[in-house]
Tab-separated table of C-alpha atoms in Angstrom:
chain	number	residue	atom	x	y	z
A	17	MET	CA	-8.707	-29.526	-34.953
A	18	THR	CA	-5.904	-27.645	-36.621
A	19	ASN	CA	-2.224	-28.545	-36.196
A	20	GLN	CA	-1.737	-25.439	-34.224
A	21	SER	CA	-4.558	-26.099	-31.840
A	22	ALA	CA	-3.235	-29.577	-31.310
A	23	SER	CA	0.178	-28.443	-30.537
A	24	LEU	CA	-1.236	-25.915	-27.920
A	25	LEU	CA	-3.097	-28.440	-26.032
A	26	PRO	CA	0.011	-29.727	-24.024
A	27	MET	CA	0.855	-26.124	-23.081
A	28	ILE	CA	-2.573	-25.412	-21.891
A	29	ALA	CA	-2.566	-28.626	-19.934
A	30	ALA	CA	0.864	-27.808	-18.396
A	31	LEU	CA	-0.496	-24.401	-17.327
A	32	LYS	CA	-3.570	-25.857	-15.702
A	33	ALA	CA	-1.557	-28.466	-13.920
A	34	ALA	CA	1.081	-25.947	-12.696
A	35	THR	CA	-1.554	-23.625	-11.427
A	36	ALA	CA	-3.418	-26.401	-9.683
A	37	ALA	CA	-0.117	-27.444	-8.068
A	38	LYS	CA	0.646	-23.884	-6.989
A	39	ASP	CA	4.075	-24.426	-8.840
A	40	ARG	CA	5.242	-20.946	-9.670
A	41	THR	CA	8.179	-21.859	-11.767
A	42	ALA	CA	6.174	-24.310	-13.880
A	43	THR	CA	3.249	-21.763	-14.095
A	44	ASN	CA	5.547	-19.071	-15.439
A	45	ALA	CA	7.168	-21.499	-17.821
A	46	ALA	CA	3.886	-22.610	-19.294
A	47	ALA	CA	2.667	-18.888	-19.525
A	48	ALA	CA	5.905	-17.946	-21.345
A	49	ALA	CA	5.570	-20.865	-23.767
A	50	LEU	CA	2.054	-19.826	-24.733
A	51	LEU	CA	3.223	-16.265	-25.410
A	52	GLN	CA	6.168	-17.503	-27.340
A	53	ALA	CA	3.790	-19.507	-29.433
A	54	ARG	CA	1.462	-16.634	-29.987
A	55	ALA	CA	-1.340	-18.878	-28.964
A	56	PRO	CA	-4.804	-17.819	-30.158
A	57	LEU	CA	-6.298	-17.594	-26.664
A	58	GLY	CA	-8.338	-14.532	-27.458
A	59	ALA	CA	-10.170	-13.098	-24.430
A	60	GLN	CA	-8.378	-15.816	-22.260
A	61	TRP	CA	-5.225	-13.699	-22.347
A	62	ARG	CA	-6.965	-11.219	-20.016
A	63	ALA	CA	-7.432	-13.987	-17.437
A	64	LEU	CA	-3.818	-15.145	-17.817
A	65	ALA	CA	-2.748	-11.438	-17.239
A	66	GLU	CA	-4.732	-11.526	-14.018
A	67	LEU	CA	-3.257	-14.615	-12.886
A	68	MET	CA	0.272	-13.347	-13.490
A	69	ARG	CA	-0.442	-10.020	-11.700
A	70	VAL	CA	-1.857	-11.656	-8.595
A	71	SER	CA	1.339	-13.797	-8.267
A	72	GLY	CA	3.406	-10.665	-8.657
A	73	GLU	CA	4.830	-11.721	-12.207
A	74	PHE	CA	4.208	-8.337	-13.726
A	75	GLY	CA	6.376	-8.809	-16.859
A	76	LEU	CA	4.340	-11.807	-17.972
A	77	ALA	CA	1.095	-10.053	-16.783
A	78	HIS	CA	1.856	-7.125	-19.194
A	79	ARG	CA	2.821	-9.434	-22.049
A	80	ALA	CA	-0.396	-11.344	-21.667
A	81	MET	CA	-2.411	-8.088	-21.587
A	82	ASP	CA	-0.734	-6.880	-24.781
A	83	ALA	CA	-1.628	-10.296	-26.359
A	84	PHE	CA	-5.343	-9.548	-25.306
A	85	VAL	CA	-5.314	-6.171	-26.839
A	86	ALA	CA	-3.820	-7.538	-30.011
A	87	ALA	CA	-6.490	-10.276	-30.095
A	88	ALA	CA	-9.184	-7.717	-29.613
A	89	GLY	CA	-7.770	-5.588	-32.588
A	90	GLY	CA	-6.592	-2.832	-30.308
A	91	SER	CA	-10.224	-1.911	-29.385
A	92	PRO	CA	-10.763	0.985	-26.873
A	93	GLN	CA	-12.315	-1.496	-24.418
A	94	ALA	CA	-9.227	-3.714	-24.499
A	95	GLN	CA	-6.962	-0.714	-24.053
A	96	PHE	CA	-8.973	0.290	-21.023
A	97	ALA	CA	-8.333	-3.157	-19.561
A	98	LYS	CA	-4.669	-2.396	-20.120
A	99	VAL	CA	-5.077	0.988	-18.315
A	100	VAL	CA	-6.511	-1.046	-15.299
A	101	LEU	CA	-3.549	-3.345	-15.188
A	102	LEU	CA	-1.093	-0.479	-15.470
A	103	THR	CA	-2.740	1.231	-12.443
A	104	GLN	CA	-2.646	-2.108	-10.541
A	105	THR	CA	1.098	-2.588	-11.145
A	106	ASN	CA	1.939	1.006	-10.176
A	107	ARG	CA	2.876	2.114	-13.805
A	108	LEU	CA	0.627	5.127	-13.337
A	109	ARG	CA	2.285	7.493	-15.784
A	110	GLU	CA	1.748	5.069	-18.598
A	111	ALA	CA	-1.885	4.418	-17.431
A	112	HIS	CA	-2.585	8.186	-17.434
A	113	ALA	CA	-1.027	8.674	-20.939
A	114	LEU	CA	-3.030	5.783	-22.364
A	115	ILE	CA	-6.405	6.647	-20.871
A	116	ALA	CA	-5.986	10.224	-22.233
A	117	ARG	CA	-5.824	8.777	-25.689
A	118	LEU	CA	-8.948	6.660	-25.286
A	119	PRO	CA	-12.500	7.892	-26.227
A	120	VAL	CA	-14.090	9.630	-23.172
A	121	ASP	CA	-16.997	7.291	-23.234
A	122	VAL	CA	-14.781	4.068	-22.629
A	123	PRO	CA	-15.818	2.335	-20.517
A	124	ASP	CA	-18.354	5.107	-19.869
A	125	ARG	CA	-17.968	8.766	-19.392
A	126	ALA	CA	-18.085	8.487	-15.463
A	127	GLY	CA	-15.829	5.478	-15.301
A	128	HIS	CA	-13.190	7.136	-17.694
A	129	ALA	CA	-13.182	10.381	-15.872
A	130	TYR	CA	-12.860	8.601	-12.505
A	131	VAL	CA	-9.863	6.556	-13.484
A	132	ARG	CA	-8.152	9.536	-15.286
A	133	GLY	CA	-8.900	11.853	-12.336
A	134	ASN	CA	-7.379	9.414	-9.850
A	135	THR	CA	-4.348	8.790	-11.896
A	136	ALA	CA	-3.817	12.551	-12.350
A	137	VAL	CA	-4.177	13.234	-8.598
A	138	THR	CA	-1.594	10.551	-7.684
A	139	LEU	CA	0.794	11.976	-10.247
A	140	GLY	CA	0.426	15.446	-8.652
A	141	LEU	CA	-1.614	16.747	-11.456
A	142	VAL	CA	-4.237	18.108	-8.960
A	143	GLU	CA	-6.011	20.589	-11.079
A	144	GLU	CA	-6.559	18.036	-13.860
A	145	GLY	CA	-7.592	15.456	-11.429
A	146	ARG	CA	-10.167	17.667	-9.798
A	147	GLU	CA	-11.558	18.651	-13.186
A	148	GLN	CA	-12.073	15.072	-14.153
A	149	LEU	CA	-13.523	14.026	-10.851
A	150	GLU	CA	-16.114	16.866	-11.015
A	151	GLN	CA	-17.072	15.453	-14.325
A	152	VAL	CA	-17.956	12.112	-12.614
A	153	LEU	CA	-20.104	13.860	-10.185
A	154	GLY	CA	-21.902	15.508	-13.001
A	155	ALA	CA	-22.901	12.086	-14.261
A	156	ARG	CA	-23.282	10.449	-10.741
A	157	PRO	CA	-24.247	12.969	-8.200
A	158	GLY	CA	-23.257	12.039	-4.694
A	159	TRP	CA	-21.086	9.086	-5.838
A	160	GLY	CA	-18.935	8.225	-2.872
A	161	PRO	CA	-15.731	7.032	-4.556
A	162	ALA	CA	-15.432	10.349	-6.698
A	163	TRP	CA	-16.230	12.443	-3.534
A	164	LEU	CA	-13.444	10.518	-1.509
A	165	SER	CA	-10.981	11.365	-4.167
A	166	LEU	CA	-12.019	14.797	-4.641
A	167	ALA	CA	-12.148	15.822	-0.968
A	168	ALA	CA	-8.539	14.815	-0.634
A	169	THR	CA	-7.399	17.484	-3.172
A	170	VAL	CA	-8.434	20.596	-1.366
A	171	HIS	CA	-9.058	22.096	2.053
A	172	LEU	CA	-12.839	22.273	2.074
A	173	ARG	CA	-13.379	24.835	4.882
A	174	ASP	CA	-14.227	27.772	2.481
A	175	HIS	CA	-14.308	25.889	-0.731
A	176	PRO	CA	-17.598	25.719	-2.764
A	177	LEU	CA	-17.217	21.988	-3.273
A	178	GLY	CA	-18.176	21.693	0.428
A	179	GLU	CA	-21.696	23.128	-0.105
A	180	ARG	CA	-22.003	20.947	-3.261
A	181	MET	CA	-21.099	17.822	-1.115
A	182	LEU	CA	-23.832	18.739	1.424
A	183	ALA	CA	-26.289	19.238	-1.399
A	184	GLU	CA	-25.593	15.686	-2.702
A	185	ALA	CA	-25.710	13.985	0.603
A	186	LYS	CA	-29.349	12.754	0.101
A	187	ALA	CA	-28.275	11.320	-3.410
A	188	ALA	CA	-25.323	9.546	-1.666
A	189	GLU	CA	-27.631	7.772	0.812
A	190	GLY	CA	-29.196	5.582	-1.967
A	191	GLN	CA	-25.779	4.018	-2.920
A	192	ALA	CA	-24.479	0.623	-2.201
A	193	PRO	CA	-22.920	0.428	1.324
A	194	GLY	CA	-19.345	0.482	0.232
A	195	ASP	CA	-19.919	3.703	-2.005
A	196	TYR	CA	-21.847	5.377	0.712
A	197	ALA	CA	-19.074	4.589	3.234
A	198	ARG	CA	-16.741	6.512	0.973
A	199	PHE	CA	-19.042	9.398	0.895
A	200	CYS	CA	-19.140	9.405	4.717
A	201	TYR	CA	-15.343	9.585	4.855
A	202	ALA	CA	-15.377	12.601	2.401
A	203	LEU	CA	-18.111	14.176	4.471
A	204	GLY	CA	-16.011	13.659	7.592
A	205	LYS	CA	-13.086	15.585	6.020
A	206	LEU	CA	-15.514	18.503	5.059
A	207	HIS	CA	-16.618	18.837	8.763
A	208	ALA	CA	-13.063	18.356	10.029
A	209	ASP	CA	-11.730	20.923	7.668
A	210	ARG	CA	-14.459	23.332	9.047
A	211	GLY	CA	-13.484	22.515	12.586
A	212	GLU	CA	-16.799	20.756	13.286
A	213	THR	CA	-15.568	18.020	15.318
A	214	ASP	CA	-18.735	16.423	16.460
A	215	ALA	CA	-20.071	16.267	12.949
A	216	ALA	CA	-16.701	14.946	11.547
A	217	PHE	CA	-16.570	12.211	14.001
A	218	ALA	CA	-20.137	11.203	13.395
A	219	ALA	CA	-19.536	11.094	9.620
A	220	TYR	CA	-16.360	9.013	10.005
A	221	ALA	CA	-18.107	6.673	12.417
A	222	ARG	CA	-20.959	6.164	10.087
A	223	GLY	CA	-18.653	5.214	7.265
A	224	ALA	CA	-16.584	2.913	9.456
A	225	ALA	CA	-19.785	1.062	10.730
A	226	LEU	CA	-20.720	0.443	7.115
A	227	LEU	CA	-17.300	-1.077	6.354
A	228	LYS	CA	-17.113	-3.079	9.418
A	229	ALA	CA	-20.468	-4.746	8.433
A	230	GLU	CA	-18.880	-5.631	5.138
A	231	ARG	CA	-15.424	-6.530	6.329
A	232	PRO	CA	-15.586	-8.392	9.603
A	233	TYR	CA	-12.388	-8.169	11.777
A	234	SER	CA	-11.311	-11.275	13.733
A	235	ARG	CA	-9.278	-10.428	16.847
A	236	ALA	CA	-8.508	-14.167	17.266
A	237	GLY	CA	-7.233	-14.321	13.703
A	238	ASN	CA	-5.054	-11.201	14.268
A	239	GLU	CA	-3.697	-12.582	17.471
A	240	ALA	CA	-2.766	-15.922	15.780
A	241	ASN	CA	-1.056	-14.051	13.037
A	242	ALA	CA	0.944	-11.894	15.313
A	243	LEU	CA	2.037	-14.877	17.374
A	244	ALA	CA	3.272	-16.762	14.349
A	245	ALA	CA	5.175	-13.678	13.225
A	246	ARG	CA	7.315	-13.684	16.283
A	247	SER	CA	7.527	-17.453	16.862
A	248	GLY	CA	10.841	-19.313	17.290
A	249	PHE	CA	13.363	-16.486	16.513
A	250	GLU	CA	15.267	-17.235	19.541
A	251	GLY	CA	18.945	-17.263	20.543
A	252	ASP	CA	21.415	-17.013	17.704
A	253	TRP	CA	18.802	-17.730	14.991
A	254	PHE	CA	19.670	-14.707	12.833
A	255	GLU	CA	23.466	-15.115	13.211
A	256	ARG	CA	23.067	-18.725	11.977
A	257	MET	CA	20.896	-17.815	9.189
A	258	ARG	CA	23.171	-14.985	8.037
A	259	ALA	CA	25.993	-17.484	7.846
A	260	ARG	CA	24.005	-19.596	5.442
A	261	GLN	CA	23.007	-16.859	3.003
A	262	THR	CA	25.300	-16.580	0.082
A	263	ILE	CA	23.735	-14.031	-2.166
A	264	ALA	CA	23.608	-10.201	-1.867
A	265	THR	CA	20.536	-9.025	-0.031
A	266	ASP	CA	21.194	-5.295	0.493
A	267	ARG	CA	18.820	-4.016	-2.342
A	268	PRO	CA	15.671	-3.656	-0.337
A	269	ILE	CA	15.183	-1.124	2.577
A	270	ILE	CA	12.366	-2.361	4.753
A	271	VAL	CA	10.107	0.258	6.400
A	272	THR	CA	7.290	-0.736	8.727
A	273	GLY	CA	5.092	0.700	11.298
A	274	LEU	CA	1.340	1.324	11.733
A	275	PRO	CA	-0.542	2.993	8.868
A	276	ARG	CA	-0.355	6.837	8.926
A	277	SER	CA	2.788	6.670	11.147
A	278	GLY	CA	5.150	8.369	8.841
A	279	THR	CA	6.229	5.371	6.700
A	280	THR	CA	5.374	7.165	3.330
A	281	LEU	CA	7.257	10.258	4.514
A	282	VAL	CA	10.434	8.024	5.171
A	283	GLU	CA	9.864	6.442	1.765
A	284	GLN	CA	9.821	9.772	0.071
A	285	ILE	CA	12.928	10.876	1.826
A	286	LEU	CA	14.857	7.708	0.912
A	287	THR	CA	13.689	7.447	-2.664
A	288	SER	CA	14.972	11.168	-3.203
A	289	HIS	CA	18.478	9.801	-2.833
A	290	SER	CA	20.269	9.056	-6.018
A	291	ALA	CA	21.030	5.486	-5.119
A	292	VAL	CA	17.407	4.571	-4.449
A	293	ALA	CA	15.276	4.044	-7.429
A	294	ASP	CA	11.802	3.760	-6.023
A	295	GLY	CA	9.509	2.337	-3.332
A	296	ALA	CA	5.979	1.421	-2.514
A	297	GLU	CA	3.651	-0.943	-0.657
A	298	ILE	CA	4.459	-4.067	-2.599
A	299	SER	CA	3.441	-7.229	-0.626
A	300	VAL	CA	6.391	-9.204	-1.882
A	301	ALA	CA	7.185	-10.812	1.424
A	302	HIS	CA	3.710	-12.300	1.382
A	303	GLN	CA	4.489	-14.134	-1.743
A	304	VAL	CA	7.643	-15.512	-0.282
A	305	ALA	CA	5.721	-16.592	2.907
A	306	VAL	CA	3.308	-18.536	0.674
A	307	ALA	CA	6.197	-20.305	-1.007
A	308	THR	CA	7.884	-20.974	2.341
A	309	GLY	CA	4.872	-22.284	4.115
A	310	GLY	CA	4.591	-19.529	6.761
A	311	VAL	CA	6.440	-16.660	8.650
A	312	SER	CA	7.541	-18.313	11.764
A	313	ALA	CA	11.112	-19.595	12.418
A	314	GLU	CA	9.477	-23.170	12.628
A	315	ALA	CA	8.002	-22.809	9.238
A	316	ILE	CA	11.174	-21.518	7.766
A	317	ALA	CA	13.170	-24.442	9.454
A	318	ARG	CA	10.746	-27.005	7.921
A	319	HIS	CA	11.065	-25.382	4.529
A	320	LEU	CA	14.951	-25.567	4.713
A	321	ALA	CA	14.791	-29.119	5.965
A	322	ALA	CA	12.604	-30.184	2.974
A	323	GLY	CA	15.097	-28.884	0.485
A	324	GLY	CA	14.394	-25.176	0.337
A	325	SER	CA	17.116	-22.608	0.580
A	326	LEU	CA	17.557	-19.095	1.771
A	327	GLU	CA	19.075	-18.262	-1.645
A	328	ALA	CA	15.857	-19.361	-3.329
A	329	MET	CA	13.697	-17.477	-0.789
A	330	ALA	CA	15.688	-14.306	-1.170
A	331	GLY	CA	15.901	-14.898	-4.994
A	332	LEU	CA	12.116	-14.929	-5.250
A	333	TYR	CA	11.815	-11.737	-3.178
A	334	LEU	CA	14.417	-9.999	-5.307
A	335	HIS	CA	12.891	-11.311	-8.559
A	336	LEU	CA	9.488	-9.987	-7.679
A	337	LEU	CA	11.116	-6.628	-6.662
A	338	SER	CA	12.609	-6.458	-10.117
A	339	GLU	CA	9.399	-7.365	-11.764
A	340	ARG	CA	7.889	-4.232	-10.253
A	341	PHE	CA	10.835	-1.748	-10.322
A	342	GLY	CA	13.306	-3.160	-12.815
A	343	THR	CA	16.822	-4.045	-11.839
A	344	ALA	CA	18.523	-0.639	-11.163
A	345	GLY	CA	18.892	0.976	-7.796
A	346	ARG	CA	17.820	0.234	-4.264
A	347	ILE	CA	14.145	-0.123	-3.340
A	348	VAL	CA	12.160	0.902	-0.350
A	349	ASP	CA	9.502	-1.697	0.716
A	350	LYS	CA	7.032	-0.066	3.052
A	351	THR	CA	4.153	-2.510	2.797
A	352	ILE	CA	1.699	-1.946	5.702
A	353	ASP	CA	2.041	-5.342	7.300
A	354	ASN	CA	5.709	-5.887	7.014
A	355	SER	CA	5.735	-6.112	10.817
A	356	ARG	CA	4.166	-9.455	10.394
A	357	PHE	CA	6.960	-10.634	8.009
A	358	LEU	CA	9.948	-9.200	9.902
A	359	GLY	CA	11.349	-12.475	11.012
A	360	LEU	CA	11.134	-13.893	7.580
A	361	ILE	CA	12.622	-10.728	6.103
A	362	ALA	CA	15.424	-10.535	8.604
A	363	THR	CA	16.215	-14.256	8.019
A	364	MET	CA	16.387	-14.242	4.097
A	365	LEU	CA	17.629	-10.727	3.598
A	366	PRO	CA	20.350	-10.339	6.343
A	367	ASP	CA	21.753	-7.177	4.695
A	368	ALA	CA	18.543	-5.288	4.359
A	369	PRO	CA	18.252	-2.327	6.696
A	370	LEU	CA	14.933	-2.286	8.831
A	371	ILE	CA	13.241	0.733	9.967
A	372	TRP	CA	10.068	1.054	12.213
A	373	MET	CA	8.151	4.342	12.414
A	374	ARG	CA	6.418	5.005	15.838
A	375	ARG	CA	3.820	7.732	16.314
A	376	ASP	CA	1.780	8.975	19.302
A	377	PRO	CA	-0.829	6.226	19.785
A	378	LEU	CA	-3.786	8.596	20.007
A	379	ASP	CA	-2.941	10.486	16.912
A	380	SER	CA	-2.206	7.292	15.089
A	381	ALA	CA	-5.513	5.811	16.211
A	382	TRP	CA	-7.482	8.938	15.060
A	383	SER	CA	-5.638	9.040	11.825
A	384	CYS	CA	-6.385	5.393	11.086
A	385	PHE	CA	-10.033	5.753	11.992
A	386	ARG	CA	-10.641	8.596	9.695
A	387	THR	CA	-8.752	7.120	6.727
A	388	PHE	CA	-10.546	5.057	4.220
A	389	PHE	CA	-8.104	2.064	3.457
A	390	ILE	CA	-8.906	0.192	0.244
A	391	HIS	CA	-8.252	-3.245	1.650
A	392	GLY	CA	-6.535	-5.256	4.437
A	393	VAL	CA	-7.164	-2.815	7.503
A	394	GLY	CA	-10.245	-4.318	8.862
A	395	TRP	CA	-9.304	-3.327	12.390
A	396	SER	CA	-9.476	0.364	11.519
A	397	HIS	CA	-13.242	0.465	11.620
A	398	ASP	CA	-13.774	0.191	15.369
A	399	LEU	CA	-11.863	2.195	18.133
A	400	GLY	CA	-11.761	-1.009	20.232
A	401	ASP	CA	-10.375	-3.153	17.350
A	402	ILE	CA	-7.723	-0.290	16.713
A	403	ALA	CA	-6.613	-0.602	20.385
A	404	HIS	CA	-6.475	-4.396	20.012
A	405	HIS	CA	-4.302	-4.207	16.861
A	406	PHE	CA	-2.057	-1.555	18.317
A	407	ARG	CA	-1.295	-3.533	21.451
A	408	LEU	CA	-0.288	-6.587	19.168
A	409	GLU	CA	1.935	-4.364	17.234
A	410	ASP	CA	3.603	-2.900	20.435
A	411	GLN	CA	4.297	-6.590	21.497
A	412	LEU	CA	5.853	-7.177	18.048
A	413	LEU	CA	8.001	-4.094	18.229
A	414	ALA	CA	9.365	-5.048	21.648
A	415	TYR	CA	10.074	-8.505	20.428
A	416	TRP	CA	12.065	-7.437	17.432
A	417	GLN	CA	13.905	-4.811	19.326
A	418	ALA	CA	15.101	-7.392	21.751
A	419	ARG	CA	16.159	-9.746	18.878
A	420	LEU	CA	17.395	-7.562	16.118
A	421	GLY	CA	19.176	-4.746	18.289
A	422	ASP	CA	20.764	-1.993	16.160
A	423	ARG	CA	19.704	-3.622	13.022
A	424	LEU	CA	16.180	-2.246	13.531
A	425	LEU	CA	16.085	1.579	13.607
A	426	VAL	CA	12.933	2.826	15.539
A	427	VAL	CA	11.967	6.434	14.484
A	428	PRO	CA	9.729	8.257	16.826
A	429	PHE	CA	7.483	10.492	14.550
A	430	THR	CA	7.300	13.374	16.939
A	431	ASP	CA	11.025	13.634	17.273
A	432	PHE	CA	11.429	13.288	13.542
A	433	VAL	CA	9.233	16.128	12.501
A	434	THR	CA	10.425	18.364	15.326
A	435	ASP	CA	14.041	18.094	14.366
A	436	PRO	CA	14.189	16.280	11.084
A	437	GLU	CA	17.730	17.001	9.718
A	438	PRO	CA	19.568	14.759	12.349
A	439	TRP	CA	17.020	11.990	11.789
A	440	ILE	CA	17.345	12.107	7.942
A	441	GLY	CA	21.102	11.902	8.336
A	442	ARG	CA	20.605	8.881	10.834
A	443	LEU	CA	18.260	7.243	8.370
A	444	LEU	CA	20.824	7.598	5.520
A	445	ARG	CA	23.577	6.075	7.520
A	446	HIS	CA	21.401	3.216	8.756
A	447	CYS	CA	20.656	2.468	5.126
A	448	GLY	CA	24.447	2.757	4.056
A	449	LEU	CA	23.565	5.781	1.944
A	450	ALA	CA	25.896	8.811	1.453
A	451	ASP	CA	24.695	12.121	2.704
A	452	GLU	CA	22.893	13.928	-0.116
A	453	ARG	CA	21.087	17.240	-0.157
A	454	ALA	CA	18.187	15.840	-2.188
A	455	ALA	CA	17.143	13.499	0.668
A	456	TYR	CA	16.521	16.732	2.893
A	457	ASP	CA	14.789	18.378	0.049
A	458	PHE	CA	12.558	15.389	-0.654
A	459	HIS	CA	9.374	17.376	-1.184
A	460	GLN	CA	10.756	18.528	-4.557
A	461	THR	CA	11.101	14.914	-5.821
A	462	ASP	CA	8.836	14.152	-8.651
A	463	ARG	CA	7.700	10.702	-8.132
A	464	VAL	CA	4.397	8.784	-7.806
A	465	VAL	CA	3.106	8.112	-4.329
A	466	ALA	CA	-0.013	5.956	-4.357
A	467	THR	CA	-0.946	6.044	-0.804
A	468	ALA	CA	-3.303	8.293	1.469
A	469	SER	CA	-0.199	10.471	2.122
A	470	SER	CA	0.401	11.276	-1.633
A	471	LEU	CA	-0.243	14.995	-1.181
A	472	GLN	CA	1.352	15.412	2.201
A	473	VAL	CA	4.780	14.140	1.072
A	474	ARG	CA	4.939	16.886	-1.599
A	475	ARG	CA	5.202	19.442	1.177
A	476	PRO	CA	8.323	20.081	3.405
A	477	ILE	CA	8.363	18.395	6.852
A	478	ASN	CA	5.917	20.093	9.258
A	479	ARG	CA	4.328	19.614	12.605
A	480	ASP	CA	0.690	19.397	11.290
A	481	GLY	CA	0.485	15.863	12.142
A	482	LEU	CA	1.151	16.339	15.782
A	483	GLY	CA	-1.682	16.482	18.196
A	484	VAL	CA	-4.223	15.880	15.399
A	485	ALA	CA	-6.358	13.715	17.778
A	486	GLU	CA	-6.642	16.312	20.593
A	487	PRO	CA	-9.974	17.872	19.263
A	488	TYR	CA	-11.490	14.430	19.238
A	489	ARG	CA	-10.185	13.182	22.532
A	490	ARG	CA	-13.688	12.919	24.019
A	491	HIS	CA	-14.805	10.882	21.166
A	492	LEU	CA	-11.812	8.608	21.378
A	493	LYS	CA	-12.289	7.545	25.029
A	494	PRO	CA	-13.226	3.839	23.846
A	495	PHE	CA	-9.711	3.618	22.280
A	496	VAL	CA	-7.923	5.198	25.247
A	497	ARG	CA	-9.647	2.778	27.665
A	498	ALA	CA	-9.191	-0.392	25.419
A	499	TYR	CA	-5.494	0.570	24.813
A	500	ALA	CA	-4.696	1.003	28.493
A	501	ALA	CA	-6.469	-2.171	29.578
């Protein structure tokens, strides 16, 4: 054993012990020590990068990935691993620039074109993205992931891609269930664009059934989660907690509401303001909940009684925010399930403005059912489950309105898109932002939007999202019955 290897053993042991103990501070310190020592970890740097990414420590994750690339001699395969990390941490401009410099057969031609095509589409480079995704289908006819991305880039009613999709339907059927489900969602969009409502619903339902089989949804688990989210925040809880918080907590702007309810639109409007740097779905509150031991007021109280502090809780949230976005400007946090963390957020971040988007339930249900969500939305694959989840969210909204009062701004989507300027002004005032023309011209803002609404928010506000479920009302009767029960 060399002297260097011997000196590294305590650092590696410290990392393993800290990870096993779920001690974030010690884990970060051990990772930083290994990086400082330029430890010869070789391929293990990649595993360390993933560990840091999952915990939200993006700075350490990228340093570890750079060490992996260096250890691999800068090989194209190692640089592709860096591309993947860049996409996972929302650094899509860097990811797109790097993959464009790599050989087109890394990791293989289809995989290369797929990643490059998706980053291009997300960046608004639609023509480039479409060209890359069509290359994928040249190598993998009928491949669901490519068709799902490609279908989102164009209205398919009279586009030749529609006939190509139908021609590849047989090839798509032989794929793994998850990939075929993606093809079904793309096929649903084709039929919807053509006004073929029965065929569209059938395709979406087929894809949803495939996903439901792979991702079972627990109604009991969702109920327990919603109950914990609103447990114990009674009386003057928030006033007492506000008096205990000693650090500034006004940097984040919290936006919540059901998926496809206009949260991305609000994010785009706010991030067009000069004082707001960026925004995304970031799951930072989840990391704090893990450290705190739960989301209920009882869990927070136990954590504080055991020596925890509101300053440390908020400090962790703000640190992870900076890891993703840097330290300048305010940030919009529009994570899908923020409704389940609202008590925790309102407790530790007493100065953060809170916004809840509310859309017509039928339109929202149909939009969720027809959208392929990458993860975390298991309730969206069944109309009865959608109704169950919506009722839980309605209960949460009523609870938080009663306890947070004017601090929670509820924005009706229909009113918002029908008469947007007064609502945009109200949003800005609620967030303590000066009135700026850029917020009203948000569709001209050049920024990355990595959600299913990435193309819509590059258009001016319109009423296209109103009444979208009406042609499918007959098919949505199971939702209507379950939601009204």
